[in-house]
XYZ file of C-alpha atoms in Angstrom:
662
model
C 366.154 75.160 154.913
C 368.717 74.676 157.656
C 369.638 78.374 157.894
C 368.043 80.713 160.380
C 367.835 83.379 157.666
C 365.831 81.032 155.405
C 362.977 80.591 157.912
C 363.130 84.230 158.993
C 362.809 85.375 155.354
C 360.070 82.826 154.650
C 358.054 83.917 157.686
C 358.595 87.599 156.842
C 357.336 87.000 153.292
C 354.191 85.308 154.636
C 353.504 88.330 156.884
C 354.264 90.859 154.141
C 351.838 89.133 151.761
C 348.897 90.146 153.990
C 350.145 93.449 155.350
C 351.106 96.332 153.015
C 354.000 98.534 154.038
C 351.760 101.459 155.069
C 349.884 99.397 157.665
C 351.013 99.318 161.279
C 352.162 95.671 160.974
C 353.783 96.373 157.589
C 355.840 99.249 159.003
C 356.869 97.165 162.014
C 357.938 94.322 159.725
C 360.059 96.633 157.567
C 361.675 98.114 160.652
C 362.514 94.607 161.891
C 364.027 93.642 158.499
C 366.113 96.852 158.065
C 367.681 96.369 161.517
C 368.818 92.861 160.457
C 369.484 93.417 156.746
C 372.940 91.805 156.588
C 371.949 88.728 158.581
C 368.901 88.288 156.331
C 371.046 88.388 153.173
C 370.217 91.901 151.915
C 372.969 94.078 150.442
C 371.931 97.134 152.465
C 369.303 98.229 154.916
C 367.185 100.058 152.332
C 364.563 97.360 152.177
C 361.168 97.748 150.557
C 358.135 95.455 150.917
C 358.812 94.098 147.416
C 362.188 92.824 148.547
C 360.540 90.834 151.346
C 358.165 89.288 148.813
C 360.994 88.343 146.443
C 363.136 85.194 146.218
C 364.970 84.058 149.333
C 368.755 84.188 149.089
C 370.903 83.289 152.079
C 373.542 85.634 153.415
C 376.993 84.939 151.923
C 378.502 83.994 155.295
C 375.393 82.280 156.714
C 376.061 79.127 158.719
C 373.664 76.264 159.191
C 372.002 76.423 162.589
C 372.902 73.508 164.916
C 369.360 73.181 166.297
C 367.960 73.031 162.783
C 370.571 70.446 161.807
C 369.562 68.293 164.773
C 365.868 68.712 163.974
C 366.534 67.673 160.378
C 368.443 64.591 161.541
C 365.485 63.609 163.679
C 363.153 64.128 160.715
C 365.356 61.730 158.742
C 365.334 59.189 161.587
C 361.547 59.354 161.823
C 361.145 59.419 158.030
C 358.833 62.441 158.240
C 356.840 63.660 155.274
C 357.887 66.989 153.745
C 355.100 68.949 155.442
C 355.857 67.408 158.815
C 359.575 68.128 158.383
C 358.812 71.745 157.535
C 356.625 72.104 160.636
C 359.351 70.669 162.881
C 362.037 72.918 161.363
C 359.869 76.062 161.435
C 358.893 75.727 165.087
C 362.501 74.861 165.979
C 363.616 78.065 164.241
C 360.944 80.121 166.059
C 362.166 78.731 169.386
C 365.919 78.343 168.908
C 367.146 80.481 165.951
C 367.860 84.161 166.722
C 366.388 85.839 163.610
C 363.261 83.719 163.377
C 362.672 83.930 167.137
C 362.789 87.734 167.030
C 360.253 87.788 164.198
C 358.012 85.371 166.090
C 357.978 87.820 168.994
C 356.933 90.622 166.628
C 354.115 88.445 165.246
C 352.950 87.801 168.791
C 353.049 91.501 169.644
C 351.042 92.324 166.512
C 348.511 89.592 167.463
C 348.730 87.931 164.045
C 347.265 84.508 163.263
C 350.347 82.378 163.762
C 348.504 79.193 162.828
C 347.616 80.605 159.432
C 351.213 81.677 158.881
C 352.539 78.257 159.879
C 350.035 76.620 157.556
C 351.123 78.854 154.679
C 354.777 77.927 155.170
C 354.327 74.186 155.698
C 351.387 73.440 153.409
C 349.359 72.021 156.338
C 345.789 73.126 156.919
C 344.933 74.129 160.532
C 343.084 70.878 161.207
C 346.051 68.928 159.778
C 348.469 70.741 162.078
C 346.472 69.590 165.126
C 346.847 65.938 164.059
C 350.351 66.182 162.604
C 352.678 63.362 163.660
C 355.211 65.718 165.226
C 352.380 67.110 167.382
C 351.148 63.631 168.313
C 354.706 62.633 169.173
C 354.960 65.542 171.610
C 357.824 67.081 169.653
C 355.950 70.204 168.597
C 353.387 71.693 170.943
C 350.260 73.545 169.827
C 348.442 75.335 172.631
C 345.509 77.705 172.910
C 345.732 80.472 175.509
C 342.875 81.659 177.705
C 342.324 84.466 175.223
C 341.886 81.903 172.414
C 345.245 82.696 170.792
C 347.098 79.735 169.237
C 350.739 79.293 170.230
C 353.488 76.948 169.023
C 356.573 75.677 170.799
C 358.878 72.723 171.330
C 357.925 70.022 173.826
C 360.353 69.050 176.593
C 361.181 65.671 175.037
C 362.551 67.318 171.890
C 364.227 70.167 173.762
C 366.042 67.621 175.912
C 367.348 66.011 172.729
C 368.462 69.370 171.332
C 370.302 70.153 174.566
C 372.036 66.759 174.814
C 375.813 66.705 174.769
C 377.559 65.412 171.680
C 377.741 61.618 171.785
C 375.357 61.348 174.740
C 373.013 59.054 172.801
C 373.885 56.196 170.474
C 371.266 57.518 168.076
C 368.560 60.181 167.933
C 365.945 57.509 168.440
C 367.678 56.362 171.617
C 367.694 59.920 172.880
C 364.039 60.410 172.059
C 362.681 57.020 173.166
C 364.978 56.075 176.032
C 368.384 54.667 176.857
C 369.154 51.434 175.054
C 369.518 48.554 177.497
C 372.534 46.256 177.342
C 372.287 42.580 178.319
C 375.022 40.899 180.350
C 373.565 37.393 180.504
C 372.160 34.566 178.415
C 368.865 32.740 178.901
C 370.827 29.816 180.352
C 371.831 32.081 183.243
C 368.221 32.000 184.460
C 367.769 28.230 184.911
C 364.834 28.541 187.299
C 362.944 30.654 184.758
C 364.117 29.115 181.483
C 360.684 27.762 180.605
C 359.053 31.136 181.153
C 361.789 32.860 179.172
C 361.352 30.521 176.187
C 357.597 31.164 176.244
C 358.214 34.931 176.355
C 360.603 34.699 173.400
C 358.035 32.802 171.329
C 355.368 35.392 172.167
C 357.597 38.344 171.289
C 358.748 36.785 168.018
C 355.164 36.193 166.966
C 354.094 39.687 168.008
C 356.903 41.423 166.143
C 356.406 39.332 163.026
C 352.671 40.010 162.857
C 352.736 43.548 164.230
C 350.259 42.611 166.953
C 349.073 45.302 169.360
C 348.624 45.109 173.114
C 351.492 42.679 173.870
C 352.719 43.242 177.426
C 354.892 41.004 179.591
C 354.966 41.474 183.371
C 358.085 40.381 185.291
C 357.593 40.648 189.025
C 359.243 39.582 192.246
C 361.329 40.880 195.148
C 364.032 43.502 194.527
C 367.346 42.015 193.410
C 365.954 38.918 191.707
C 367.084 39.991 188.206
C 363.842 41.232 186.653
C 365.502 43.974 184.614
C 368.368 41.670 183.637
C 365.887 39.082 182.327
C 364.130 41.749 180.262
C 367.446 42.808 178.743
C 368.358 39.185 178.076
C 365.047 38.509 176.288
C 365.656 41.455 173.935
C 369.226 40.375 173.276
C 368.071 36.823 172.508
C 365.675 38.260 169.935
C 368.366 40.544 168.495
C 366.122 43.588 168.991
C 366.828 46.889 170.773
C 365.271 47.432 174.192
C 364.689 51.002 175.340
C 364.139 51.939 178.982
C 361.481 54.652 179.023
C 360.893 57.460 181.506
C 363.955 56.913 183.661
C 364.424 60.654 184.224
C 362.508 63.873 183.602
C 363.470 66.623 181.181
C 366.118 67.934 183.569
C 367.597 64.505 184.296
C 365.945 64.422 187.728
C 363.462 62.046 189.321
C 360.468 61.694 187.014
C 356.877 62.109 188.128
C 354.052 59.824 187.054
C 353.214 62.404 184.368
C 356.814 62.369 183.098
C 356.897 58.557 182.859
C 353.503 58.307 181.134
C 354.458 61.048 178.680
C 357.746 59.300 177.924
C 355.967 55.996 177.303
C 353.426 57.618 174.969
C 356.255 59.350 173.101
C 358.205 56.114 172.784
C 355.185 54.184 171.528
C 354.326 56.825 168.947
C 357.940 57.208 167.844
C 358.361 53.480 167.253
C 354.928 52.935 165.696
C 356.220 53.436 162.156
C 359.737 52.196 162.747
C 358.867 48.591 163.512
C 361.054 46.226 165.475
C 361.935 47.321 169.000
C 360.951 46.617 172.597
C 360.261 48.970 175.503
C 361.076 48.454 179.162
C 358.922 50.183 181.792
C 360.859 49.481 184.973
C 359.150 49.844 188.384
C 355.524 49.736 187.256
C 354.517 51.057 190.686
C 355.273 54.574 189.369
C 352.317 54.228 187.014
C 349.858 53.001 189.637
C 350.996 54.928 192.726
C 350.411 53.530 196.202
C 347.168 51.807 195.261
C 345.791 49.249 197.722
C 343.197 46.548 197.057
C 340.647 46.352 199.846
C 339.071 42.990 200.856
C 335.854 44.063 199.099
C 337.757 44.668 195.860
C 337.792 48.449 195.987
C 341.022 50.274 195.158
C 342.332 52.982 197.481
C 344.981 55.644 196.720
C 344.863 54.993 192.980
C 346.722 57.579 190.904
C 345.551 58.507 187.442
C 342.836 56.964 185.349
C 342.217 53.211 185.424
C 340.677 53.509 181.952
C 343.815 55.214 180.647
C 346.043 52.416 181.973
C 343.728 49.777 180.522
C 343.819 51.362 177.079
C 347.591 51.776 177.354
C 347.937 48.028 177.819
C 345.471 47.223 175.054
C 346.691 49.533 172.285
C 350.510 49.696 172.557
C 351.986 49.300 169.091
C 355.267 47.734 170.225
C 355.717 45.101 172.934
C 356.361 46.469 176.414
C 358.094 44.575 179.244
C 356.997 45.824 182.663
C 358.672 45.076 185.995
C 357.250 45.315 189.494
C 358.484 44.450 192.966
C 354.985 43.546 194.192
C 351.724 42.994 192.339
C 349.582 42.272 195.382
C 347.839 45.630 195.144
C 347.525 45.886 191.356
C 343.927 45.929 190.198
C 342.987 42.517 188.697
C 341.408 44.403 185.781
C 344.894 45.647 184.916
C 346.641 42.319 185.518
C 344.334 40.434 183.163
C 345.449 42.639 180.296
C 349.000 41.293 180.376
C 349.869 38.635 177.845
C 352.337 36.823 180.145
C 353.353 37.113 183.784
C 356.724 35.812 185.036
C 357.312 35.526 188.756
C 360.985 35.818 189.712
C 362.444 34.672 193.011
C 365.945 34.476 194.356
C 367.877 31.499 192.926
C 367.214 28.244 194.675
C 369.972 26.482 196.532
C 370.496 24.227 193.503
C 371.195 27.251 191.282
C 373.272 29.342 193.703
C 376.637 27.716 192.834
C 376.128 28.377 189.123
C 375.334 32.057 189.781
C 378.337 32.419 192.063
C 380.553 30.799 189.454
C 379.302 33.059 186.668
C 379.763 36.271 188.664
C 383.162 35.004 189.777
C 384.261 34.708 186.140
C 382.797 38.090 185.170
C 384.320 39.957 188.108
C 387.544 37.862 188.004
C 387.490 37.091 191.712
C 387.372 33.832 193.651
C 384.251 32.864 195.594
C 384.752 33.298 199.321
C 383.974 29.913 200.972
C 382.057 31.770 203.698
C 379.879 33.403 201.039
C 379.260 30.047 199.367
C 378.161 28.679 202.749
C 375.915 31.695 203.252
C 374.331 31.182 199.785
C 373.767 27.499 200.543
C 371.697 28.529 203.563
C 370.149 31.731 202.098
C 370.048 31.469 198.286
C 369.336 35.188 197.780
C 372.912 35.871 198.944
C 374.103 34.686 195.522
C 372.349 37.638 193.861
C 374.351 40.009 196.125
C 377.721 38.571 195.154
C 378.548 41.138 192.455
C 377.823 44.164 194.645
C 379.538 42.588 197.650
C 382.636 41.748 195.611
C 382.989 45.305 194.295
C 382.461 46.718 197.808
C 385.124 44.384 199.175
C 387.565 45.498 196.476
C 386.975 49.174 197.322
C 387.485 48.369 201.003
C 390.803 46.754 200.146
C 389.767 43.411 201.669
C 388.811 40.823 199.076
C 387.828 38.338 201.759
C 385.166 40.653 203.248
C 382.610 40.044 200.454
C 380.767 37.689 202.768
C 380.380 40.427 205.393
C 379.093 42.953 202.835
C 376.591 40.432 201.434
C 375.536 39.383 204.908
C 374.837 42.975 205.954
C 372.455 43.536 203.014
C 370.914 40.091 203.454
C 370.202 40.902 207.091
C 368.488 44.129 206.078
C 366.369 42.274 203.512
C 365.344 39.543 205.951
C 365.083 41.716 209.042
C 367.420 39.425 210.949
C 371.089 38.483 211.033
C 371.947 35.523 208.795
C 375.180 33.715 209.547
C 376.921 31.313 207.144
C 376.636 27.679 208.179
C 378.877 25.117 206.591
C 376.968 21.896 205.958
C 378.199 19.016 208.116
C 379.059 15.848 206.262
C 376.520 13.141 207.000
C 376.498 9.417 206.238
C 372.981 8.584 205.070
C 373.604 4.843 205.663
C 373.363 5.575 209.394
C 369.600 6.149 209.043
C 367.540 3.316 210.504
C 363.918 2.796 209.489
C 361.233 0.191 208.904
C 361.831 0.726 205.193
C 364.922 0.337 203.024
C 365.577 4.063 202.641
C 368.408 3.634 200.156
C 366.211 1.640 197.808
C 363.262 4.018 198.260
C 365.310 7.158 197.651
C 367.047 5.638 194.645
C 363.679 4.701 193.143
C 362.265 8.200 193.703
C 365.351 9.871 192.235
C 365.263 7.692 189.095
C 361.721 8.694 188.102
C 361.540 10.692 184.864
C 357.809 11.406 185.163
C 355.801 13.384 187.724
C 357.414 14.082 191.093
C 354.200 14.573 193.042
C 354.931 12.099 195.820
C 354.583 12.776 199.547
C 356.460 11.246 202.440
C 355.673 11.081 206.163
C 358.436 10.303 208.633
C 357.533 9.395 212.197
C 359.565 8.255 215.178
C 361.214 9.419 218.353
C 363.217 12.643 218.491
C 366.768 12.167 217.241
C 366.062 9.251 214.906
C 367.136 11.295 211.881
C 363.862 12.421 210.270
C 365.269 15.768 209.135
C 368.533 14.164 207.992
C 366.566 11.648 205.942
C 364.642 14.409 204.167
C 367.847 16.357 203.497
C 369.449 13.239 202.055
C 366.452 12.671 199.781
C 366.498 16.308 198.575
C 370.181 16.023 197.712
C 369.549 12.812 195.807
C 366.659 14.438 193.910
C 368.839 17.460 193.117
C 366.218 19.847 194.491
C 366.555 22.730 196.939
C 364.868 21.968 200.272
C 362.397 24.384 201.851
C 362.029 23.596 205.560
C 359.015 25.017 207.360
C 358.412 24.504 211.061
C 355.117 24.990 212.808
C 356.352 28.325 214.183
C 356.969 29.531 210.618
C 353.371 28.853 209.585
C 351.045 29.186 212.555
C 349.513 32.571 213.411
C 347.268 33.809 216.178
C 345.125 35.559 213.577
C 342.285 33.605 212.009
C 343.029 32.720 208.389
C 346.702 33.696 208.453
C 347.924 30.117 209.034
C 346.047 28.965 205.936
C 347.650 31.800 203.922
C 351.107 30.853 205.190
C 350.529 27.234 204.163
C 349.439 28.343 200.684
C 352.480 30.615 200.336
C 354.834 27.818 201.355
C 353.477 25.461 198.684
C 353.403 28.215 196.047
C 356.997 29.248 196.795
C 358.223 25.648 196.600
C 356.466 25.217 193.290
C 358.004 28.399 191.838
C 361.512 27.319 192.807
C 361.078 23.635 192.031
C 361.920 22.834 195.644
C 361.122 19.921 197.874
C 358.900 21.186 200.701
C 359.325 19.817 204.229
C 356.987 20.504 207.165
C 358.565 19.651 210.495
C 356.362 19.190 213.580
C 353.451 18.589 211.232
C 351.242 17.312 214.057
C 350.644 20.971 214.982
C 349.069 21.519 211.570
C 347.419 18.148 210.957
C 345.898 17.546 214.374
C 342.929 15.158 214.543
C 339.825 17.182 213.607
C 337.660 15.078 215.933
C 339.415 16.740 218.883
C 339.097 20.279 217.482
C 337.227 22.837 219.591
C 337.530 25.786 217.164
C 336.492 26.063 213.491
C 339.898 27.462 212.493
C 341.560 24.257 213.709
C 339.514 22.338 211.180
C 340.068 24.852 208.349
C 343.869 24.748 208.637
C 343.827 20.922 208.467
C 341.567 21.135 205.414
C 343.885 23.690 203.794
C 346.959 21.534 204.238
C 345.232 18.353 203.035
C 343.997 20.153 199.911
C 347.462 21.452 199.071
C 348.993 18.024 199.617
C 346.487 16.540 197.180
C 347.278 19.004 194.378
C 350.975 19.770 194.880
C 352.982 18.612 191.813
C 356.371 18.399 193.573
C 357.860 16.314 196.412
C 356.438 17.052 199.854
C 357.639 15.583 203.147
C 356.505 15.931 206.739
C 357.819 14.688 210.066
C 356.354 14.291 213.532
C 357.300 12.868 216.901
C 353.620 12.376 217.718
C 352.076 10.287 214.951
C 349.091 9.344 217.149
C 347.924 12.973 217.110
C 347.606 13.215 213.333
C 344.225 13.411 211.658
C 343.323 9.946 210.302
C 342.452 11.418 206.868
C 346.068 12.415 206.393
C 347.097 8.744 206.053
C 345.921 8.407 202.462
C 347.409 11.801 201.525
C 350.937 10.498 202.129
C 352.156 8.189 199.368
C 354.934 6.814 201.563
C 354.974 6.452 205.343
C 358.272 5.661 207.028
C 358.908 5.040 210.714
C 362.398 6.089 211.751
C 363.919 3.860 214.410
C 366.683 3.723 216.961
C 370.062 2.476 215.770
C 370.853 -1.212 215.641
C 374.227 -2.409 216.921
C 376.006 -2.151 213.578
C 374.755 1.382 212.882
C 375.545 2.474 216.434
C 379.165 1.368 215.957
C 379.381 3.256 212.639
C 377.798 6.316 214.262
C 380.473 6.239 216.971
C 383.224 6.318 214.335
C 381.361 8.988 212.365
C 380.888 11.412 215.264
C 383.977 10.723 217.385
C 386.530 9.580 214.806
C 387.542 6.346 216.544
C 386.470 2.700 216.577
C 383.563 1.934 218.937
C 384.395 0.119 222.179
C 382.733 -3.203 223.003
C 380.793 -1.557 225.843
C 378.730 0.339 223.245
C 377.031 -2.871 222.069
C 375.226 -3.148 225.416
C 373.450 0.219 224.845
C 370.187 -0.585 223.063
C 367.955 2.168 221.615
C 370.529 4.859 220.856
C 369.600 7.441 218.228
C 371.604 9.725 215.949
C 370.441 12.604 218.112
C 372.155 11.091 221.151
C 375.468 10.974 219.279
C 375.020 14.513 217.947
C 374.390 15.950 221.426
C 377.465 14.273 222.927
C 379.576 15.437 219.979
C 378.495 19.027 220.667
C 379.400 18.583 224.322
C 382.947 17.728 223.304
C 383.291 21.129 221.652
C 383.211 22.643 225.116
C 384.682 19.952 227.357
C 387.433 18.637 225.138
C 388.269 15.054 224.194
C 387.385 12.308 226.693
C 388.060 8.565 226.684
C 385.773 5.917 225.200
C 384.405 4.830 228.561
C 383.286 8.395 229.331
C 381.729 8.697 225.855
C 379.661 5.546 226.365
C 378.554 6.835 229.769
C 377.388 10.128 228.256
C 375.499 8.317 225.512
C 373.785 6.206 228.215
C 372.696 9.369 230.049
C 371.356 10.982 226.854
C 369.317 7.882 226.094
C 367.878 7.880 229.630
C 367.000 11.586 229.418
C 364.734 11.130 226.388
C 361.012 11.220 227.290
C 358.963 8.146 226.442
C 356.566 8.667 223.525
C 353.372 6.817 222.620
C 354.117 4.037 220.156
C 350.959 3.754 218.003
C 351.145 5.640 214.711
C 347.435 6.315 214.532
C 347.118 5.021 210.995
C 346.685 1.341 211.685
C 348.994 -0.981 209.819
C 350.852 0.109 206.727
C 352.995 -1.608 204.154
C 356.579 -0.295 203.940
C 358.241 0.352 200.577
C 360.748 -2.473 200.923
C 361.607 -5.209 203.308
C 361.983 -4.336 206.973
C 365.523 -3.389 207.832
C 367.729 -5.929 209.511
C 370.852 -5.174 211.522
C 373.908 -4.630 209.406
C 376.855 -6.740 210.480
């Protein structure tokens, strides 16, 4: 069955059975056979109709046809029934084998019923051919011309497999379904998404054990966050193959939506009877096009049929993992058909060192300190480390990885991002009406919910931001700092959306959220003159009430805050000027020498005063202690006076009021 002459003789016998030698078709058939007598296995070219109707004997030197061999291997891989195998081999011979192809052309010229002939050779009735598995799998094509004539041929997916180079695919199934994906990571390498990953694994195990249909997992988030890598890691953790479908068209070029949908259907049908496997449909946007959801819910620029996509997600016989860079414009009717959605973001600051360390081991390069500093400020830089490291190696400058990563990071953010090395800070310098060390230690020791909120008030320079940073470090959480300028918009409703995004992003990354200059967002509603001023206060208060993670805010103008915000903050701390003992320690901290006695006469100094003078020294050079004290005096005098009332009435601090430290 794997010889061209076998299928040519079998097809010739089927034609001869219905067309005597004296008919026009009979004479044409005999002429075709006599011209190819040796290749067909006849001893000479004196061939009568009876010889065509006799037993089929291959030519002595006949060689098995490579296309037929490949088609037979695929039939074995798919475990095709005998009739299905015969159909696949026959159509392959009519398309790819020289003798059978030439006879197929004669049959076409004689306008014979090719479907009846195919049925006679394979044992499949015409209606069974239309529903044959190889036809449903888009391996064999059956078409009807405008004239109503039935035609057979090979579909592009199978032809691509026949034309593949030796060793191009690990297996025929890989070549037919899609390239097998290889994982480079373990679930532990995705610490921010470990809970979601474990849930996905449980779902996939259950689905594959029970053979459930319609199991789809959506992994979405910005480019470069590791969506595809997580999909590969999930499959590897299950010990199942993962095939990427529709990554190229039949010529290896960019696929169209039609190509990708056809590849997915082929993969699903191919794996339906084979059981355990997973599919990866990367870049789901290709399926939906540039669709946009209008405010009224209507979808613009949709490509293809919504019903088709819905059924695709409901009826898939093997689990499919989909990835998308943005789901904002995906129809909710499509989203609700996913079994699980995993949102991926860039690693938080707490996870950046682990990612840098892992890539460092894999690439066998050291982490550039400048890159580590960049990742500490912009966590997404850690995800660029591998590419940046390889680029630096090609450039012959291993220390330039930071510059390569920074260039891409700037393109992603739309602004230049410079590495900033964190300055060492002594948290014991912070002065407040509350024992901050005891409060922070208590908050960090809690094993239960972390849904506390903290308001810090006080003059500029008293260390409100430093206090929040110290708390975030003690909690072991990344810190998301949002200033009023980051959130407020001139467009009605946009500020509320920015507030919601800030809380949602902090929740996804397990971060502590900090709003600086919060008086701009929580202004007293009694003084509001516009409705949007009230709505943004309401929005923030609502999020504060429901947020499950630490939230902090700071203001220099506590008297301006809306009174209702008082009960939303679990802890309220007033930051204060430095007492004598802390001022002396601050002098040593910022200037590296023991404080002079003249410093004790300066009352009301803040950490900000010391920080400003320390920056001045970067430009003016070292000066003596007397000049330092004089500059601190001038900085204190330059600070504007602020109203003292907090606007909340009295409050009870966490611990005892601070006393000067000797």
